[in-house]
PDB file of C-alpha atoms in Angstrom:
ATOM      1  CA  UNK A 740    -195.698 -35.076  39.961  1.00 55.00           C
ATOM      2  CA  UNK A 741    -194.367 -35.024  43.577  1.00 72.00           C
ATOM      3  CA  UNK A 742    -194.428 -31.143  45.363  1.00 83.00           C
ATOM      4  CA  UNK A 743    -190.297 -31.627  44.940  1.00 89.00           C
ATOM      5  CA  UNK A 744    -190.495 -32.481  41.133  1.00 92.00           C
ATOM      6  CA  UNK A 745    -192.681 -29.802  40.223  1.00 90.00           C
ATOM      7  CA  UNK A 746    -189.943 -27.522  42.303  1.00 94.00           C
ATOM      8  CA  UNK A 747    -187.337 -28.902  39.977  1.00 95.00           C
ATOM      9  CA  UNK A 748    -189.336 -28.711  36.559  1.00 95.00           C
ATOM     10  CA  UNK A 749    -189.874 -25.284  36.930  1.00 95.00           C
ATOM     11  CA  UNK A 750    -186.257 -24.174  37.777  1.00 96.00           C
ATOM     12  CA  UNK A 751    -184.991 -26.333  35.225  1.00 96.00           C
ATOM     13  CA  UNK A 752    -187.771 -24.682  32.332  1.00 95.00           C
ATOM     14  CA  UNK A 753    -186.694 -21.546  34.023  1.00 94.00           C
ATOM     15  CA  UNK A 754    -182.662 -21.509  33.687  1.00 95.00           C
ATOM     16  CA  UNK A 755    -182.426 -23.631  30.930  1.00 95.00           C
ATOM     17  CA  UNK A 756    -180.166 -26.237  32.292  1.00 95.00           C
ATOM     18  CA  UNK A 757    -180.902 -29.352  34.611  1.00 95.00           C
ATOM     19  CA  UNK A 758    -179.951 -30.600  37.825  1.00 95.00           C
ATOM     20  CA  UNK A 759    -177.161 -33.270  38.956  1.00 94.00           C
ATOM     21  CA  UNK A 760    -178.252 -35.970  40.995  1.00 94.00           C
ATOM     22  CA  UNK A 761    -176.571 -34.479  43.895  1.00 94.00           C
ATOM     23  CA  UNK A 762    -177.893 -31.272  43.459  1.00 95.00           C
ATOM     24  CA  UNK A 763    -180.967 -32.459  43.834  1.00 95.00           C
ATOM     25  CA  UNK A 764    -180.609 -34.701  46.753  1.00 94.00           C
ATOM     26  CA  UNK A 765    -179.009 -31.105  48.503  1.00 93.00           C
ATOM     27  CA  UNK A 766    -182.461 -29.966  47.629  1.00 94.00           C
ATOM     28  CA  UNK A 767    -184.614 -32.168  48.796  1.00 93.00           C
ATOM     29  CA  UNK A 768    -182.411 -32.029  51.736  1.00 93.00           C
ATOM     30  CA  UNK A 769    -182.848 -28.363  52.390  1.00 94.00           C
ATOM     31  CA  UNK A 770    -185.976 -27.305  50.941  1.00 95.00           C
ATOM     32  CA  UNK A 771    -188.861 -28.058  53.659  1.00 93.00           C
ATOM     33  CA  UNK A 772    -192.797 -28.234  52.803  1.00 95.00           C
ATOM     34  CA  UNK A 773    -194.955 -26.026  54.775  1.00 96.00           C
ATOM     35  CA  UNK A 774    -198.667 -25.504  54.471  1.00 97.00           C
ATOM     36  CA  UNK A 775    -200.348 -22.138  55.996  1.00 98.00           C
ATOM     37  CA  UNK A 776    -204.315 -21.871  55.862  1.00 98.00           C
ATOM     38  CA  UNK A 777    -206.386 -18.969  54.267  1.00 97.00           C
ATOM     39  CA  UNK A 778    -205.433 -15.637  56.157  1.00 97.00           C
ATOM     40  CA  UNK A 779    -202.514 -17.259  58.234  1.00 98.00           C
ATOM     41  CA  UNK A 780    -199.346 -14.959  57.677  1.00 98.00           C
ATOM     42  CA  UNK A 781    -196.386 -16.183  56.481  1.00 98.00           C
ATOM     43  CA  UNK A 782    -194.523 -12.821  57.453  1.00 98.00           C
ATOM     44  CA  UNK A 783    -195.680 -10.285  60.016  1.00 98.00           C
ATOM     45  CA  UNK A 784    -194.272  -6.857  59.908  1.00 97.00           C
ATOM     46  CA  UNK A 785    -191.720  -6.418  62.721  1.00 97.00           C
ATOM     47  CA  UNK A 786    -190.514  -9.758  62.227  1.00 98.00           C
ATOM     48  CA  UNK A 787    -187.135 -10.964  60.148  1.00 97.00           C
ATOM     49  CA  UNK A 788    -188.112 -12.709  56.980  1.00 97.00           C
ATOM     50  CA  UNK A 789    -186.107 -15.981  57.859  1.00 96.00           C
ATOM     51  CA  UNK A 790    -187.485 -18.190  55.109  1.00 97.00           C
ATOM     52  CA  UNK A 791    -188.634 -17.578  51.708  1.00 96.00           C
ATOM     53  CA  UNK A 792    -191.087 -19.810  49.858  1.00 97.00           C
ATOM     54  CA  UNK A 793    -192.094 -21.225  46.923  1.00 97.00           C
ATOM     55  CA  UNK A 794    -195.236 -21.424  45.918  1.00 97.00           C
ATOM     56  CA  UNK A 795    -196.757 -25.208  45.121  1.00 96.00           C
ATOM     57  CA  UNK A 796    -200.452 -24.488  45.936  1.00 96.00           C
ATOM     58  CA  UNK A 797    -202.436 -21.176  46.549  1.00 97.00           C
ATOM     59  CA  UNK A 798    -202.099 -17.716  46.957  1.00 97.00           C
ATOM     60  CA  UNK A 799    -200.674 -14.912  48.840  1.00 98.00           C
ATOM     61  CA  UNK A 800    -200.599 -10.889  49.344  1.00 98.00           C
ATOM     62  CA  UNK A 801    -197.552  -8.768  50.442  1.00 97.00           C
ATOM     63  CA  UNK A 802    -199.056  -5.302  52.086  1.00 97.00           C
ATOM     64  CA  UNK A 803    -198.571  -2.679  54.576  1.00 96.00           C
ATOM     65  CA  UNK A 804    -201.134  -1.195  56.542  1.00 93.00           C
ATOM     66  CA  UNK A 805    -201.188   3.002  56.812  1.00 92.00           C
ATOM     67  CA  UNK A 806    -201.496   4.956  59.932  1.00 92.00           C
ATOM     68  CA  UNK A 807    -205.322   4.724  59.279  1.00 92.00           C
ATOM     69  CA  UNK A 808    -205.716   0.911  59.114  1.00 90.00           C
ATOM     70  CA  UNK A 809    -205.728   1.016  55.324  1.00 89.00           C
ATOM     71  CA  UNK A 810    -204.767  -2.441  53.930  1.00 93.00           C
ATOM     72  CA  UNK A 811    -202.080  -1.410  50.534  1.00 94.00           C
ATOM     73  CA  UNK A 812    -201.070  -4.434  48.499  1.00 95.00           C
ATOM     74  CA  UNK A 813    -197.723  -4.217  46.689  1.00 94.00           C
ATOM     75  CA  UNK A 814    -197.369  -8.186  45.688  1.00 95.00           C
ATOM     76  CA  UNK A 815    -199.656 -11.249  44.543  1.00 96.00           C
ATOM     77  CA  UNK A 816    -198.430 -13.991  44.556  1.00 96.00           C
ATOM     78  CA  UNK A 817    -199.450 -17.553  42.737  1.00 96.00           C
ATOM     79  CA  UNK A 818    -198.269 -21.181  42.013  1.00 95.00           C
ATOM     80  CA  UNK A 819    -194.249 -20.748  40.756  1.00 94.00           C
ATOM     81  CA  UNK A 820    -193.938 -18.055  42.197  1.00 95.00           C
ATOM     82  CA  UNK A 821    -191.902 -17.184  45.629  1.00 96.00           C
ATOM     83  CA  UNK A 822    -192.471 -15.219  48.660  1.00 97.00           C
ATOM     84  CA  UNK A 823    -190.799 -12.806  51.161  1.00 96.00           C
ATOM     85  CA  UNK A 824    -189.723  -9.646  51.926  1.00 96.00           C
ATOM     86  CA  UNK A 825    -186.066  -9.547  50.068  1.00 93.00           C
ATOM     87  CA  UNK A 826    -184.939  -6.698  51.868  1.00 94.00           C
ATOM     88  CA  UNK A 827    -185.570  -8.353  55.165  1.00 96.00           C
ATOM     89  CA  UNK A 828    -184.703 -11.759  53.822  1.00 95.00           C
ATOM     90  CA  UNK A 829    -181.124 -10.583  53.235  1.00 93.00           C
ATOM     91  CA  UNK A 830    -180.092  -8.260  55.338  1.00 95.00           C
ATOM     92  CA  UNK A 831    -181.917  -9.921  58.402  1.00 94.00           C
ATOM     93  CA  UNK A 832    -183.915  -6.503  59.149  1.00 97.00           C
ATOM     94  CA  UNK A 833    -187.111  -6.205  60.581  1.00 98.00           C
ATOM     95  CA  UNK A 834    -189.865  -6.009  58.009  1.00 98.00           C
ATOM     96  CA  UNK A 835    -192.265  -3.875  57.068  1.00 96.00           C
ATOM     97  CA  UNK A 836    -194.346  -5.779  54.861  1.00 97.00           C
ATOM     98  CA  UNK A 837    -197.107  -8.323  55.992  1.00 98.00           C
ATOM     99  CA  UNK A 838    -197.166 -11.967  53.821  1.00 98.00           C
ATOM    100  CA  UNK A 839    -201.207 -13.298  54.197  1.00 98.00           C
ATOM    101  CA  UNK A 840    -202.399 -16.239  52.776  1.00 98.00           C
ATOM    102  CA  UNK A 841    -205.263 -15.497  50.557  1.00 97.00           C
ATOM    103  CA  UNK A 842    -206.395 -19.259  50.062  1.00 97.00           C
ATOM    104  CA  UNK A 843    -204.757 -22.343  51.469  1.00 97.00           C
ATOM    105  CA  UNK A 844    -201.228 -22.013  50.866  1.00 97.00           C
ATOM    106  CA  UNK A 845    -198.464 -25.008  50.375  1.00 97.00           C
ATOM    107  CA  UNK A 846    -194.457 -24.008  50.001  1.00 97.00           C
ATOM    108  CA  UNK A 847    -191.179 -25.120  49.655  1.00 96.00           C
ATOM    109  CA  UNK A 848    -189.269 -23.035  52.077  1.00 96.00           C
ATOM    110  CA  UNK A 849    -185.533 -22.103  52.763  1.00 96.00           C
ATOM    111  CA  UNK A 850    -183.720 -20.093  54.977  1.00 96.00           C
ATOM    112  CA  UNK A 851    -180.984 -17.326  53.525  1.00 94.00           C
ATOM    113  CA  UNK A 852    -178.222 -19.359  54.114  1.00 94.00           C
ATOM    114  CA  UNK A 853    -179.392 -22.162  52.291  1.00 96.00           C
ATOM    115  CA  UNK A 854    -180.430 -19.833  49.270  1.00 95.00           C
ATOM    116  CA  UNK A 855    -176.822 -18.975  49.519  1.00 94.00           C
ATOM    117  CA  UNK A 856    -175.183 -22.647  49.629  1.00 94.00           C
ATOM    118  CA  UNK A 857    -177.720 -23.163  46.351  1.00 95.00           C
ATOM    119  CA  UNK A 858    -176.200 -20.046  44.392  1.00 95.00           C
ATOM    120  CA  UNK A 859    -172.819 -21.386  45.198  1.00 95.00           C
ATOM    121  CA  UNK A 860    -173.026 -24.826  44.205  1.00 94.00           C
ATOM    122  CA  UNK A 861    -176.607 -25.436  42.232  1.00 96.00           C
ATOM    123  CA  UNK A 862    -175.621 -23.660  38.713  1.00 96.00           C
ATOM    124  CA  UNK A 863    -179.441 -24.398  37.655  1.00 96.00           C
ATOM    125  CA  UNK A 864    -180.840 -22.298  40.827  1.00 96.00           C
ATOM    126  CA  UNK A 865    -177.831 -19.772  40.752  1.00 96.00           C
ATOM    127  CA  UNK A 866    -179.322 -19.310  36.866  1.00 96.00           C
ATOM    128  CA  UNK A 867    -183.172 -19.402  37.519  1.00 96.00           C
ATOM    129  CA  UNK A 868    -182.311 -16.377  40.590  1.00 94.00           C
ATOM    130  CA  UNK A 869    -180.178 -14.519  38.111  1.00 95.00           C
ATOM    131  CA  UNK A 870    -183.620 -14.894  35.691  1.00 95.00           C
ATOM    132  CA  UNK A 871    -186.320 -13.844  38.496  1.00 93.00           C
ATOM    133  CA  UNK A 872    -184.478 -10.563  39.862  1.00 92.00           C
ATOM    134  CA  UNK A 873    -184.378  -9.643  36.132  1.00 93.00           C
ATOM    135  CA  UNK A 874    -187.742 -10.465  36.011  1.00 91.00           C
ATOM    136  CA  UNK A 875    -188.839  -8.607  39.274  1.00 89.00           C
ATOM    137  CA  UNK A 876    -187.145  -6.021  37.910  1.00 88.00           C
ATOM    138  CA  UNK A 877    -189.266  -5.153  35.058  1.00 90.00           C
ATOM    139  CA  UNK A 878    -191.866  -5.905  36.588  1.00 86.00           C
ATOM    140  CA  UNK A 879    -191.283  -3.560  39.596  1.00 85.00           C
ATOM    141  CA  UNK A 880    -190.288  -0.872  37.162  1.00 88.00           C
ATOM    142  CA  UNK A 881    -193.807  -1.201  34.681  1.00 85.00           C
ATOM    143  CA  UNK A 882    -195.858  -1.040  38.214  1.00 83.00           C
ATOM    144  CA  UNK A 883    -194.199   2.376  39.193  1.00 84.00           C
ATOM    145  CA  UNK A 884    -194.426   3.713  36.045  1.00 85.00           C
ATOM    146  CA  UNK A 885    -198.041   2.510  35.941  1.00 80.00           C
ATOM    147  CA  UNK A 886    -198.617   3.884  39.182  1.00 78.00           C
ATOM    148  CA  UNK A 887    -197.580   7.465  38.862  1.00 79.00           C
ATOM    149  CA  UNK A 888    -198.305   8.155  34.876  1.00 79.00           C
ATOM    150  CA  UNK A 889    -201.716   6.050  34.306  1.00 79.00           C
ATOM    151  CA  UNK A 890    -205.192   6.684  34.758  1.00 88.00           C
ATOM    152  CA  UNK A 891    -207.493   4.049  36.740  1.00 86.00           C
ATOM    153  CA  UNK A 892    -208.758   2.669  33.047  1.00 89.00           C
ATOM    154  CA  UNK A 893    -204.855   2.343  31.822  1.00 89.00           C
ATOM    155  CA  UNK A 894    -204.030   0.378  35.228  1.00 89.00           C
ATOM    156  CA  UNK A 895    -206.595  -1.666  35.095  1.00 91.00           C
ATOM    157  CA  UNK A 896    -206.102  -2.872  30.920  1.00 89.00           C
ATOM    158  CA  UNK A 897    -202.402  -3.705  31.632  1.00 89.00           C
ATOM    159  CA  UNK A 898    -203.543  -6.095  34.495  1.00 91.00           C
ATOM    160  CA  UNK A 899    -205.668  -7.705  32.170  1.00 90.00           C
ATOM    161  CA  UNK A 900    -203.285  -7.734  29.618  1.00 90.00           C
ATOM    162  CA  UNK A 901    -200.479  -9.184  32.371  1.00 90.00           C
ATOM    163  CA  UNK A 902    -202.198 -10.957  34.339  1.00 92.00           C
ATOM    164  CA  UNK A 903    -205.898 -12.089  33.148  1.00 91.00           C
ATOM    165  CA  UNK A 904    -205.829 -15.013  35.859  1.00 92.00           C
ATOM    166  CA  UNK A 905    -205.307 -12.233  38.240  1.00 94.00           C
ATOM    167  CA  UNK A 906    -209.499 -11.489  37.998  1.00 91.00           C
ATOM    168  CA  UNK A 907    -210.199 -15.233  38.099  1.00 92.00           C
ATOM    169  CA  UNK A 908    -208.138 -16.249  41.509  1.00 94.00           C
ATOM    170  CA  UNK A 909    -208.381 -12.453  43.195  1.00 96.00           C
ATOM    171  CA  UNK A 910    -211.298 -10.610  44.853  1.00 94.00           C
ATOM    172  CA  UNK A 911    -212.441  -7.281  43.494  1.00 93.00           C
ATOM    173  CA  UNK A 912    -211.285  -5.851  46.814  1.00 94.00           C
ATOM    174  CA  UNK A 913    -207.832  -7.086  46.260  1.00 96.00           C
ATOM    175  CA  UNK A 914    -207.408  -6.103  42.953  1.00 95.00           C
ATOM    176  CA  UNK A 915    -208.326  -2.733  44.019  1.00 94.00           C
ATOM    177  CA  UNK A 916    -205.867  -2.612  46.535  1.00 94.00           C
ATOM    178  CA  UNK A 917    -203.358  -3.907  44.295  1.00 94.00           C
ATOM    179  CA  UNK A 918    -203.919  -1.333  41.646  1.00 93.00           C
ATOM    180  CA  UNK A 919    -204.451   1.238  43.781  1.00 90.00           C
ATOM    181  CA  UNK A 920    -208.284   2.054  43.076  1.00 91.00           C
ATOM    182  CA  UNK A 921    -211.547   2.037  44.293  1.00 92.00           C
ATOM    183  CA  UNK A 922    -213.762  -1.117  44.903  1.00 92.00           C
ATOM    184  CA  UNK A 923    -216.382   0.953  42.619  1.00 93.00           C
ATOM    185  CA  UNK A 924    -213.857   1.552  39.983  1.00 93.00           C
ATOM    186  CA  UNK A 925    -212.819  -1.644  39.670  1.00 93.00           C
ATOM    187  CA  UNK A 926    -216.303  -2.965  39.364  1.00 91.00           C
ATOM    188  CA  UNK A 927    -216.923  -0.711  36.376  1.00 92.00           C
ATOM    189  CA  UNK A 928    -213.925  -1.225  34.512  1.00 90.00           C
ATOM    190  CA  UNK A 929    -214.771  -5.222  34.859  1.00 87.00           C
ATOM    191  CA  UNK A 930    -218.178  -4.511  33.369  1.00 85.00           C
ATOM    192  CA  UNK A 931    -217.347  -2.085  30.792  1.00 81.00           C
ATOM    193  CA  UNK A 932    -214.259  -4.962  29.671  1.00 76.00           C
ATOM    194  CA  UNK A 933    -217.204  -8.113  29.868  1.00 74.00           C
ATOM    195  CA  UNK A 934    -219.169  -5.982  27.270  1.00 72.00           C
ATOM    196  CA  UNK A 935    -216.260  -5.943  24.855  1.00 63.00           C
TER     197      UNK A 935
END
C-alpha cells in the first residue's frame, strides 16, 4: 500500500464514507511527503505552525521547556495520527510548543489553507476532522482530569489501559514526562505491572 493509499484507508475507516476520484486526485495534489530524522523538529517554539502532518512512519513528542530547562511532554504521537500545534496552525500565532521527532519520522503534510479547501469540498476529510476534534476532545479532557485528581499508580494504569503500545515504542524517560512523574516511579510501576 502506497504512503497516499494508506492516507486514504484510514480517513475513509475513519468517517465512514469514501472518496471520489477527484477528491482524491486534489489530494494527492496537495498533500506533500516529508521525512524528518530522529530528534529533527518539525515545529520549534517561536515559529508559526504552517503545516500539519500526518503520520505514515514513526514517532513524535509535542513539549515545552520551563524556565529551568525542564523538558514537559503534553502529546505523543504515532502512525495515523497527525501533528501540530492547532492553536498556532489556525490562527497563524507564534507557538509555544516544540514538535521532535522521536524516531525517523515520514508525513503527509498540508498547509491551513489546504486543510480548509479539503473541509469545503472533501465530505470524507470534512467527516474524519469532525471525528478527531471529538476525539481530541476526550482525550484532552481524561488527561486533565487524570492530571489533577490521580495518584502516580492511577496515571500510570490508565496509560496502560489506553495506550499499552505506548511502553513498547516510548522510553521510560518519555513516559515520565508524559505522565508527569519521576523516571524512578515509572520504573517501579513497570515492575510491579510485569509481576502481575
Amino acid at each position: 500500500m502506497s504512503n497516499i493509499e494508506a492516507f486514504f484507508d484510514y480517513v475513509e475507516k475513519l468517517s465512514g464514507e469514501l472518496f471520489s476520484g477527484e477528491d482524491k486526485v486534489l489530494i494527492e495534489t496537495h498533500m506533500a511527503p516529508r521525512r524528518f530524522r530522529k530528534r529533527q523538529y518539525f515545529l520549534q517554539e517561536g515559529d508559526v505552525c504552517k503545516y500539519t502532518g500526518f503520520v505514515l512512519k514513526g514517532s513524535a513528542k509535542t513539549f515545552v521547556v520551563d524556565e529551568q530547562g525542564n523538558e514537559h511532554i503534553l502529546k505523543l504521537s504515532l502512525e495515523n495520527w497527525w501533528l501540530a500545534d492547532f492553536e498556532s496552525f489556525y490562527q497563524l500565532t507564534p507557538s509555544r510548543y516544540n514538535i521532535e521527532a522521536l524516531e525517523d519520522l515520514e508525513v503527509l503534510q498540508i498547509t491551513n489553507a489546504q486543510v480548509e479547501e479539503f473541509l469545503k469540498f472533501i465530505p470524507a476529510f470534512s467527516t474524519m476532522m469532525e471525528v478527531i476534534k471529538q476525539n481530541n476532545a476526550i482525550a484532552n479532557q481524561k488527561r486533565m482530569q487524570s492530571a489533577i485528581s490521580h495518584m502516580a499508580e492511577e496515571r500510570f494504569s490508565q496509560l496502560v489501559s489506553e495506550y499499552p503500545h505506548f511502553l513498547i515504542r516510548f522510553s521510560q524517560n518519555v513516559i515520565a514526562s508524559y505522565l508527569g512523574l519521576s523516571p524512578e516511579t515509572v520504573s517501579r510501576l513497570r515492575k510491579k505491572l510485569n509481576k502481575r
